[in-house]
Each structure stands twice: as structure tokens, then as C-alpha cells.
Short mmCIF file of C-alpha atoms in Angstrom, two decimals:
data_model
loop_
_atom_site.label_atom_id
_atom_site.label_comp_id
_atom_site.label_asym_id
_atom_site.label_seq_id
_atom_site.Cartn_x
_atom_site.Cartn_y
_atom_site.Cartn_z
CA ARG A 280 73.98 87.98 165.27
CA LEU A 281 77.42 89.05 164.28
CA VAL A 282 77.23 92.91 162.64
CA LEU A 283 80.16 93.02 160.37
CA PRO A 284 82.28 96.54 160.46
CA ALA A 285 80.68 98.91 157.67
CA GLY A 286 84.14 99.27 156.42
CA LEU A 287 84.47 95.52 155.75
CA CYS A 288 81.15 94.94 153.78
CA VAL A 289 79.28 96.28 150.88
CA THR A 290 75.68 96.71 151.16
CA ARG A 291 72.65 97.81 149.03
CA VAL A 292 69.08 98.35 149.41
CA LEU A 293 66.94 97.11 146.34
CA GLN A 294 63.69 97.73 145.41
CA LEU A 295 61.66 94.40 144.01
CA PRO A 296 58.36 94.18 142.40
CA TYR A 297 55.83 92.57 144.61
CA GLY A 298 56.42 88.67 144.92
CA LYS A 299 56.00 85.88 147.29
CA GLY A 300 57.88 82.85 148.11
CA LYS A 301 59.95 81.17 145.76
CA GLN A 302 59.35 84.03 142.94
CA LEU A 303 60.57 86.54 145.52
CA ALA A 304 63.63 84.50 146.51
CA GLU A 305 64.40 84.01 142.82
CA MET A 306 64.27 87.67 142.13
CA ALA A 307 66.15 88.41 145.06
CA ALA A 308 68.86 85.95 144.54
CA ARG A 309 69.24 87.55 141.09
CA GLU A 310 69.50 91.28 142.19
CA VAL A 311 72.29 90.17 144.50
CA ARG A 312 74.21 88.17 141.85
CA GLU A 313 74.11 91.09 139.52
CA ASN A 314 74.88 93.61 141.98
CA PHE A 315 77.76 91.97 143.53
CA ARG A 316 80.92 90.70 142.40
CA ASN A 317 83.22 88.28 144.52
CA GLU A 318 81.61 88.75 147.79
CA ILE A 319 79.58 86.22 149.84
CA THR A 320 76.14 87.57 149.70
CA ASP A 321 72.67 87.46 151.29
CA TYR A 322 69.66 89.21 151.67
CA SER A 323 66.93 90.08 154.12
CA ILE A 324 63.71 91.80 153.54
CA VAL A 325 63.54 95.21 155.51
CA ARG A 326 60.27 96.46 154.05
CA ARG A 327 57.39 94.92 151.97
CA GLU A 328 54.07 96.53 150.93
CA ASN A 329 51.59 94.25 149.62
CA LYS A 330 50.87 94.57 145.90
CA ILE A 331 53.43 97.26 145.54
CA GLY A 332 56.83 95.95 146.26
CA VAL A 333 59.40 94.57 148.52
CA ASP A 334 62.98 96.18 149.63
CA ILE A 335 65.62 93.94 150.45
CA CYS A 336 68.95 94.80 152.14
CA ALA A 337 71.83 93.03 150.29
CA GLY A 338 74.91 92.66 151.83
CA GLY A 339 78.44 91.04 150.88
CA ALA A 340 81.71 90.26 152.25
CA GLU A 341 84.86 88.77 151.31
CA GLN A 342 85.13 84.95 152.42
CA GLY A 343 88.55 85.66 154.33
CA ASN A 344 87.11 88.40 156.39
CA LEU A 345 84.32 85.97 157.19
CA GLU A 346 86.50 83.32 158.04
CA ARG A 347 88.62 85.54 160.44
CA PHE A 348 85.49 86.80 162.28
CA LEU A 349 84.36 83.56 162.81
CA HIS A 350 87.41 82.29 163.97
CA ILE A 351 87.80 84.94 166.64
CA CYS A 352 84.44 84.23 167.72
CA GLU A 353 85.06 80.58 168.02
CA GLU A 354 88.32 81.26 170.10
CA THR A 355 86.44 83.49 172.53
CA GLY A 356 83.46 81.15 173.10
CA LEU A 357 80.94 83.58 171.28
CA ARG A 358 78.22 81.50 169.39
CA VAL A 359 77.14 83.21 166.09
CA ASN A 360 73.85 82.18 164.66
CA GLY A 361 73.94 84.93 161.75
CA ILE A 362 76.02 87.62 160.46
CA THR A 363 74.37 90.86 158.93
CA VAL A 364 75.60 94.05 157.74
CA PRO A 365 75.13 97.54 159.89
CA LEU A 366 72.54 99.09 156.94
CA GLU A 367 70.02 96.14 157.80
CA GLY A 368 70.20 96.95 161.41
CA TYR A 369 69.88 100.85 161.29
CA LEU A 370 66.63 100.26 158.81
CA LYS A 371 65.03 97.76 161.37
CA ILE A 372 65.93 100.16 164.24
CA MET A 373 64.30 103.01 162.27
CA GLN A 374 61.25 101.15 161.76
CA HIS A 375 60.56 101.20 165.46
CA LEU A 376 60.76 104.95 165.61
CA GLU A 377 57.06 106.28 166.19
CA HIS A 378 57.56 109.21 163.38
CA PHE A 379 59.17 106.99 160.85
CA TYR A 380 56.02 106.37 158.58
CA LYS A 381 54.86 109.72 158.94
CA ARG A 382 57.81 111.96 158.08
CA THR A 383 60.98 112.58 155.57
CA GLY A 384 64.03 112.52 157.51
CA ILE A 385 67.98 112.03 157.42
CA TYR A 386 68.89 109.50 160.19
CA LEU A 387 72.83 109.64 161.16
CA PHE A 388 74.43 106.53 162.48
CA PHE A 389 77.89 106.83 163.85
CA GLU A 390 80.43 103.79 163.80
CA ALA A 391 84.09 104.27 164.82
CA GLY A 392 85.52 106.94 162.33
CA SER A 393 82.58 107.17 159.91
CA MET A 394 78.94 108.18 159.63
CA THR A 395 76.39 106.54 157.76
CA SER A 396 73.70 109.09 156.57
CA ILE A 397 70.17 107.62 155.71
CA LEU A 398 67.40 109.47 153.57
CA CYS A 399 63.91 107.93 154.19
CA GLN A 400 60.46 109.41 153.11
CA LYS A 401 57.45 108.12 154.94
CA GLY A 402 59.10 104.44 155.97
CA GLN A 403 60.67 104.14 152.70
CA TYR A 404 64.46 103.90 152.03
CA LEU A 405 65.59 106.29 149.51
CA TYR A 406 69.42 106.75 149.74
CA SER A 407 72.30 106.30 152.03
CA SER A 408 75.90 107.37 152.30
CA ARG A 409 78.78 106.52 154.28
CA SER A 410 81.60 109.15 155.04
CA ARG A 411 84.58 109.89 157.26
CA LEU A 412 83.63 111.51 160.18
CA PHE A 413 86.70 113.73 160.50
CA SER A 414 87.99 115.57 157.33
CA GLU A 415 90.91 117.19 159.03
CA PRO A 416 92.20 116.62 162.54
CA GLY A 417 90.06 117.82 165.18
CA THR A 418 87.50 119.39 162.66
CA TRP A 419 84.02 117.81 161.81
CA ASP A 420 82.80 117.00 158.22
CA PHE A 421 79.26 117.55 157.41
CA GLY A 422 79.64 118.05 153.95
CA ASP A 423 77.35 114.90 152.94
CA CYS A 424 74.60 116.04 155.32
CA GLU A 425 74.35 119.54 153.76
CA LYS A 426 74.29 118.02 150.25
CA TYR A 427 71.42 115.83 151.11
CA LEU A 428 69.61 118.56 152.56
CA ARG A 429 70.12 121.07 149.90
CA TYR A 430 69.91 119.13 146.80
CA HIS A 431 67.92 115.62 147.43
CA PRO A 432 64.50 116.49 145.62
CA VAL A 433 62.30 115.10 148.30
CA LEU A 434 63.76 117.49 150.90
CA ARG A 435 63.73 120.26 148.16
CA ARG A 436 59.93 119.82 148.14
CA ALA A 437 59.56 119.37 152.05
CA GLN A 438 61.93 122.65 152.90
CA PRO A 439 61.53 125.36 149.89
CA GLY A 440 63.60 128.09 150.51
CA GLY A 441 67.32 129.09 151.06
CA THR A 442 67.80 127.48 154.56
CA ASP A 443 71.51 127.03 155.57
CA TYR A 444 71.64 123.43 157.03
CA ARG A 445 75.36 123.53 157.57
CA GLY A 446 76.48 121.88 160.63
CA MET A 447 73.03 120.10 161.50
CA LEU A 448 72.99 116.50 162.60
CA TRP A 449 69.10 116.09 162.39
CA ARG A 450 66.60 117.51 160.37
CA MET A 451 62.77 116.45 160.00
CA SER A 452 59.92 117.71 157.96
CA GLY A 453 56.49 117.25 159.10
#
């Protein structure tokens, strides 16, 4: 599968009520249409809890960008059997971590000059953000990590107190 660069696609994780087959496909298609504008879009299921709901990772990209990537792949002889967005891959990788379903955590993924931060609680996606890795030449930018750790209500409950998290790349609570 071809994974698009994060800067050339838009991604959202949407929570839908429990559904099966055609009903789920119709709900997901409607949500994707309502959340994206001119992009070519698709989605995949990244989490399913029977009788509770489904999380889908929806992604979109401009048609011209997709055509350019596919053209490059054709010219180089690379066979592409699917296209996806980075967030879908990150969520699927995290599901294989032993502690993912037991803890609250912020997971950081680095791509070129940016960092994607993903907040999950006991296996459920809650929030993500992408930020530039460097704010000034030669300096790290950890502002988003600190903001999540200090102000997100899930983490405030999990880590009471005034701990300074500035500069931390990883923080887990049990």
C-alpha cells in the first residue's frame, strides 16, 4: 500500500454508532461526505466494539496529487494495490502494543519535519494533532505535547498535580 505524506492529505477519525454491513457503510459514507470537501475520500475501520460503536479513519487527498504519485509508481515499476493515510497506519500499529488497551498515553510519530501526536485512552482514539518538529532553526518544539499533558481532561484525571512535562516525548499513566 502507498502511504501518502501527511502534508498532502487530510485525515479524521470519526466515531459512529454500532452498525453492520450496508448500514455501517452508508453511515460512514455520509460522515465522510460531510467532513471532507473536494478531496477524493475513503475510510477504513480502525476500532469496533460490539453494540457500542465503530471508529473509522477517513482520509482524503486531491486528485492531482494522487495521480502524480500513481504515475511515479508506474514509472518505477512499483505495484500499488491501495492508498492510505499515515494516521490509519499509526492506529493499526498501536493496536499491537501490549499496553495499548490498558493505559492512557500520548504516542508520537515523526515524519520528515513534523510530529504527529495521538492521544488514546484504553485503546480508544481521543485526539491527534500534527505540528512542525522545529520551531526555530536547531530548536525542538514540544509545545503541543506539553499542552496535551497539562490540559487534556483525561490526562488531568490520570495525573493530578502540577508536574512539569515540558520536553517529554512520552508519558504513560497506569
